[in-house]
């Protein structure tokens, strides 16, 4: 089925030469090219972790295969591990940027208008700047929005990965939902009155803009920060967080990799800004943010920590804490039809925001991998005609997280022990 929409040719060892010869003349030391490959013969999480250890990023997991974004060198290394590797030439990513997706400039306009229309419950702050100097924005939604009240705080993070544009649309949807339905929908009114909701609508604007700027999508994942001693640009923000950074074979030390972890924890400008923001929500020694979602695409999954280990219970994660994540994850997945699982059921990741938010800040948190389920439905680039449906699909799931933000441990009946 997938094959019918793909033009395929067998790679591998020739691939390096093939892509090199496709480079414009005079760019012998060019940035690496990132392409989509199908890898067959991978059935377990251990297989998939071994594949990511080459530097490839896994985009989609099947029963006995995965799709990866990889450089020709990564692909060759995967072949050397004994897997069957084919490059895929997908039509969708080669189509031009879809004007139905919100650019960074448009996003800032949407935010300013929304705040102007709802000044009592919505406020914008600039929490820092991206590597290239773009504003990194936080939108707060709550009653008495100018006052830091003693209400459970909830964090939504969008677009750590540049090409995952549907996550920006998710932020736009959430901002509109919470402001438009305030005063008319009783549940939303109660949640806005009793929570302080922080939306970070695009934490990687340099990457987003780069991905959209050409005549075709660029399949870009990282930020746009140069790397010392390399022509390869960018750090994978979701491998740069300061909790067991680089510990466990779940990220790359090679700047050419699309999962490059950076030169040090928080070396990525944007990660440092967001982490400082989250730390600033510690008031009186207590982290005010209780729950969070980090939005990604794609695969229709709800993932919980840890990612750096296959173990569910381990240092920094008790049985009750794991069960709270699993129960809340499943409760949300029952609302949106995504598949709930621990993130390492897919493959090991280290330096992810999930592991840091829980391991360092004790915030119960999830990764949503949004629509679609597969590359055959558009992968990272579904048509903008799906935006309304696929953002509204998460309405009930997100409201469930907001409901439980007073005490997430309530979902396993442990509120007395944890929130007394
Ligand atoms: O690999 C990632 O960063 C995420 N997948 S994506 O295709 N959007 O790149 C998954 C992150 C899940 N890992 C943890 N929650 N630790
Ligand atoms: Ca308030
Ligand atoms: Ca507060
Ligand atoms: Zn992602």
Tab-separated table of N, CA and C in Angstrom, residues 128-204:
chain	number	residue	atom	x	y	z
A	128	UNK	N	12.513	35.045	25.661
A	128	UNK	CA	13.898	35.020	25.189
A	128	UNK	C	13.901	35.071	23.677
A	129	UNK	N	15.084	34.845	23.126
A	129	UNK	CA	15.205	34.881	21.664
A	129	UNK	C	15.857	33.612	21.151
A	130	UNK	N	15.470	33.255	19.934
A	130	UNK	CA	16.067	32.092	19.266
A	130	UNK	C	17.508	32.396	18.890
A	131	UNK	N	18.232	31.399	18.401
A	131	UNK	CA	19.614	31.631	17.983
A	131	UNK	C	19.712	32.770	16.977
A	132	UNK	N	18.771	32.818	16.029
A	132	UNK	CA	18.813	33.864	14.996
A	132	UNK	C	18.111	35.148	15.424
A	133	UNK	N	17.639	35.197	16.663
A	133	UNK	CA	17.107	36.444	17.197
A	133	UNK	C	15.596	36.610	17.135
A	134	UNK	N	14.888	35.565	16.765
A	134	UNK	CA	13.418	35.675	16.761
A	134	UNK	C	12.885	35.603	18.193
A	135	UNK	N	11.773	36.282	18.432
A	135	UNK	CA	11.149	36.234	19.759
A	135	UNK	C	10.680	34.821	20.070
A	136	UNK	N	11.001	34.351	21.276
A	136	UNK	CA	10.410	33.119	21.793
A	136	UNK	C	9.299	33.546	22.750
A	137	UNK	N	8.092	33.134	22.435
A	137	UNK	CA	6.894	33.682	23.064
A	137	UNK	C	6.231	32.655	23.970
A	138	UNK	N	5.748	33.132	25.119
A	138	UNK	CA	4.855	32.335	25.960
A	138	UNK	C	3.519	33.056	26.039
A	139	UNK	N	2.442	32.336	25.856
A	139	UNK	CA	1.098	32.890	26.013
A	139	UNK	C	0.513	32.306	27.290
A	140	UNK	N	0.067	33.175	28.185
A	140	UNK	CA	-0.585	32.715	29.412
A	140	UNK	C	-2.089	32.895	29.269
A	141	UNK	N	-2.833	31.887	29.672
A	141	UNK	CA	-4.291	31.984	29.670
A	141	UNK	C	-4.796	31.592	31.058
A	142	UNK	N	-5.495	32.541	31.692
A	142	UNK	CA	-6.076	32.321	33.024
A	142	UNK	C	-6.949	33.530	33.355
A	143	UNK	N	-7.829	33.374	34.338
A	143	UNK	CA	-8.499	34.579	34.844
A	143	UNK	C	-7.469	35.436	35.572
A	144	UNK	N	-7.724	36.712	35.719
A	144	UNK	CA	-6.754	37.634	36.356
A	144	UNK	C	-5.355	37.388	35.794
A	145	UNK	N	-5.258	37.391	34.480
A	145	UNK	CA	-4.058	36.874	33.813
A	145	UNK	C	-2.782	37.639	34.186
A	146	UNK	N	-2.928	38.886	34.623
A	146	UNK	CA	-1.737	39.691	34.974
A	146	UNK	C	-1.190	39.323	36.356
A	147	UNK	N	-1.976	38.539	37.119
A	147	UNK	CA	-1.581	38.201	38.494
A	147	UNK	C	-1.091	36.756	38.530
A	148	UNK	N	0.021	36.524	39.245
A	148	UNK	CA	0.493	35.153	39.453
A	148	UNK	C	-0.282	34.587	40.640
A	149	UNK	N	-1.380	33.896	40.341
A	149	UNK	CA	-2.231	33.358	41.391
A	149	UNK	C	-1.740	31.973	41.804
A	150	UNK	N	-2.280	31.513	42.929
A	150	UNK	CA	-1.913	30.182	43.412
A	150	UNK	C	-2.851	29.145	42.785
A	151	UNK	N	-2.623	28.886	41.503
A	151	UNK	CA	-3.448	27.930	40.751
A	151	UNK	C	-2.507	26.947	40.062
A	152	UNK	N	-2.913	25.697	39.905
A	152	UNK	CA	-2.051	24.736	39.201
A	152	UNK	C	-1.708	25.255	37.802
A	153	UNK	N	-0.436	25.133	37.442
A	153	UNK	CA	0.002	25.617	36.137
A	153	UNK	C	0.242	24.432	35.194
A	154	UNK	N	-0.070	24.658	33.937
A	154	UNK	CA	0.024	23.608	32.916
A	154	UNK	C	0.812	24.167	31.742
A	155	UNK	N	1.707	23.345	31.181
A	155	UNK	CA	2.594	23.799	30.105
A	155	UNK	C	2.333	23.019	28.822
A	156	UNK	N	2.224	23.755	27.707
A	156	UNK	CA	2.145	23.139	26.385
A	156	UNK	C	3.313	23.662	25.532
A	157	UNK	N	4.106	22.740	25.017
A	157	UNK	CA	5.283	23.088	24.207
A	157	UNK	C	5.035	22.609	22.775
A	158	UNK	N	5.347	23.474	21.811
A	158	UNK	CA	5.046	23.165	20.409
A	158	UNK	C	6.263	23.391	19.525
A	159	UNK	N	6.467	22.461	18.607
A	159	UNK	CA	7.416	22.638	17.485
A	159	UNK	C	8.887	22.641	17.887
A	160	UNK	N	9.267	21.808	18.856
A	160	UNK	CA	10.715	21.611	19.037
A	160	UNK	C	11.337	21.188	17.713
A	161	UNK	N	10.622	20.367	16.958
A	161	UNK	CA	11.130	19.904	15.669
A	161	UNK	C	10.510	20.727	14.542
A	162	UNK	N	11.383	21.277	13.701
A	162	UNK	CA	10.974	22.290	12.732
A	162	UNK	C	9.876	21.814	11.789
A	163	UNK	N	10.042	20.617	11.238
A	163	UNK	CA	9.129	20.157	10.183
A	163	UNK	C	7.772	19.721	10.730
A	164	UNK	N	7.578	19.749	12.050
A	164	UNK	CA	6.337	19.233	12.631
A	164	UNK	C	5.314	20.365	12.760
A	165	UNK	N	4.975	20.951	11.607
A	165	UNK	CA	4.192	22.192	11.559
A	165	UNK	C	2.786	22.046	12.135
A	166	UNK	N	2.238	20.849	12.106
A	166	UNK	CA	0.884	20.668	12.643
A	166	UNK	C	0.838	21.018	14.133
A	167	UNK	N	1.986	20.955	14.815
A	167	UNK	CA	2.000	21.271	16.247
A	167	UNK	C	1.787	22.762	16.502
A	168	UNK	N	2.227	23.601	15.561
A	168	UNK	CA	1.958	25.037	15.681
A	168	UNK	C	0.463	25.284	15.525
A	169	UNK	N	-0.146	24.548	14.606
A	169	UNK	CA	-1.607	24.671	14.429
A	169	UNK	C	-2.335	24.210	15.688
A	170	UNK	N	-1.756	23.238	16.381
A	170	UNK	CA	-2.343	22.781	17.651
A	170	UNK	C	-2.318	23.902	18.687
A	171	UNK	N	-1.241	24.676	18.701
A	171	UNK	CA	-1.153	25.817	19.628
A	171	UNK	C	-2.202	26.866	19.280
A	172	UNK	N	-2.349	27.149	17.989
A	172	UNK	CA	-3.355	28.128	17.555
A	172	UNK	C	-4.742	27.641	17.964
A	173	UNK	N	-5.003	26.348	17.763
A	173	UNK	CA	-6.300	25.781	18.156
A	173	UNK	C	-6.533	25.951	19.657
A	174	UNK	N	-5.530	25.617	20.463
A	174	UNK	CA	-5.710	25.697	21.930
A	174	UNK	C	-5.953	27.140	22.387
A	175	UNK	N	-5.208	28.072	21.827
A	175	UNK	CA	-5.404	29.481	22.208
A	175	UNK	C	-6.816	29.926	21.873
A	176	UNK	N	-7.300	29.529	20.686
A	176	UNK	CA	-8.649	29.928	20.270
A	176	UNK	C	-9.705	29.222	21.101
A	177	UNK	N	-9.518	27.928	21.356
A	177	UNK	CA	-10.483	27.148	22.146
A	177	UNK	C	-10.686	27.794	23.519
A	178	UNK	N	-9.579	28.073	24.185
A	178	UNK	CA	-9.654	28.523	25.576
A	178	UNK	C	-10.172	29.951	25.691
A	179	UNK	N	-9.955	30.765	24.664
A	179	UNK	CA	-10.453	32.144	24.719
A	179	UNK	C	-11.858	32.253	24.121
A	180	UNK	N	-12.097	31.612	22.985
A	180	UNK	CA	-13.413	31.725	22.336
A	180	UNK	C	-14.521	31.127	23.197
A	181	UNK	N	-14.223	30.013	23.886
A	181	UNK	CA	-15.280	29.324	24.618
A	181	UNK	C	-15.334	29.722	26.089
A	182	UNK	N	-14.441	30.631	26.479
A	182	UNK	CA	-14.497	31.146	27.852
A	182	UNK	C	-15.788	31.954	28.011
A	183	UNK	N	-16.522	31.653	29.071
A	183	UNK	CA	-17.779	32.376	29.310
A	183	UNK	C	-18.984	31.724	28.676
A	184	UNK	N	-18.766	30.797	27.732
A	184	UNK	CA	-19.919	30.085	27.155
A	184	UNK	C	-19.879	28.596	27.491
A	185	UNK	N	-18.727	27.974	27.415
A	185	UNK	CA	-18.612	26.558	27.778
A	185	UNK	C	-18.235	26.483	29.275
A	186	UNK	N	-19.112	25.895	30.107
A	186	UNK	CA	-18.855	25.918	31.555
A	186	UNK	C	-17.574	25.202	31.968
A	187	UNK	N	-17.243	24.092	31.297
A	187	UNK	CA	-16.031	23.356	31.662
A	187	UNK	C	-14.785	24.181	31.337
A	188	UNK	N	-14.766	24.781	30.171
A	188	UNK	CA	-13.607	25.594	29.787
A	188	UNK	C	-13.508	26.832	30.672
A	189	UNK	N	-14.634	27.431	31.002
A	189	UNK	CA	-14.625	28.599	31.892
A	189	UNK	C	-14.012	28.218	33.242
A	190	UNK	N	-14.440	27.081	33.780
A	190	UNK	CA	-13.919	26.622	35.077
A	190	UNK	C	-12.413	26.345	35.004
A	191	UNK	N	-11.985	25.722	33.905
A	191	UNK	CA	-10.556	25.409	33.776
A	191	UNK	C	-9.714	26.678	33.621
A	192	UNK	N	-10.174	27.616	32.830
A	192	UNK	CA	-9.421	28.871	32.667
A	192	UNK	C	-9.394	29.642	33.990
A	193	UNK	N	-10.498	29.582	34.751
A	193	UNK	CA	-10.549	30.282	36.041
A	193	UNK	C	-9.646	29.633	37.090
A	194	UNK	N	-9.419	28.341	36.974
A	194	UNK	CA	-8.733	27.602	38.054
A	194	UNK	C	-7.378	27.018	37.680
A	195	UNK	N	-6.869	27.376	36.524
A	195	UNK	CA	-5.542	26.943	36.094
A	195	UNK	C	-4.801	28.157	35.544
A	196	UNK	N	-3.487	28.068	35.495
A	196	UNK	CA	-2.679	29.033	34.742
A	196	UNK	C	-2.006	28.249	33.621
A	197	UNK	N	-2.427	28.532	32.413
A	197	UNK	CA	-2.047	27.718	31.253
A	197	UNK	C	-0.994	28.473	30.452
A	198	UNK	N	0.135	27.812	30.262
A	198	UNK	CA	1.245	28.398	29.486
A	198	UNK	C	1.364	27.673	28.150
A	199	UNK	N	1.217	28.408	27.068
A	199	UNK	CA	1.378	27.837	25.733
A	199	UNK	C	2.624	28.452	25.099
A	200	UNK	N	3.578	27.592	24.704
A	200	UNK	CA	4.773	28.025	23.968
A	200	UNK	C	4.548	27.600	22.514
A	201	UNK	N	3.972	28.501	21.693
A	201	UNK	CA	3.392	28.072	20.406
A	201	UNK	C	4.409	27.657	19.352
A	202	UNK	N	5.643	28.134	19.492
A	202	UNK	CA	6.692	27.694	18.557
A	202	UNK	C	8.046	27.964	19.194
A	203	UNK	N	8.674	26.903	19.693
A	203	UNK	CA	9.962	27.062	20.380
A	203	UNK	C	11.147	26.918	19.421
A	204	UNK	N	10.893	26.658	18.148
A	204	UNK	CA	11.980	26.544	17.157
A	204	UNK	C	11.637	27.332	15.892
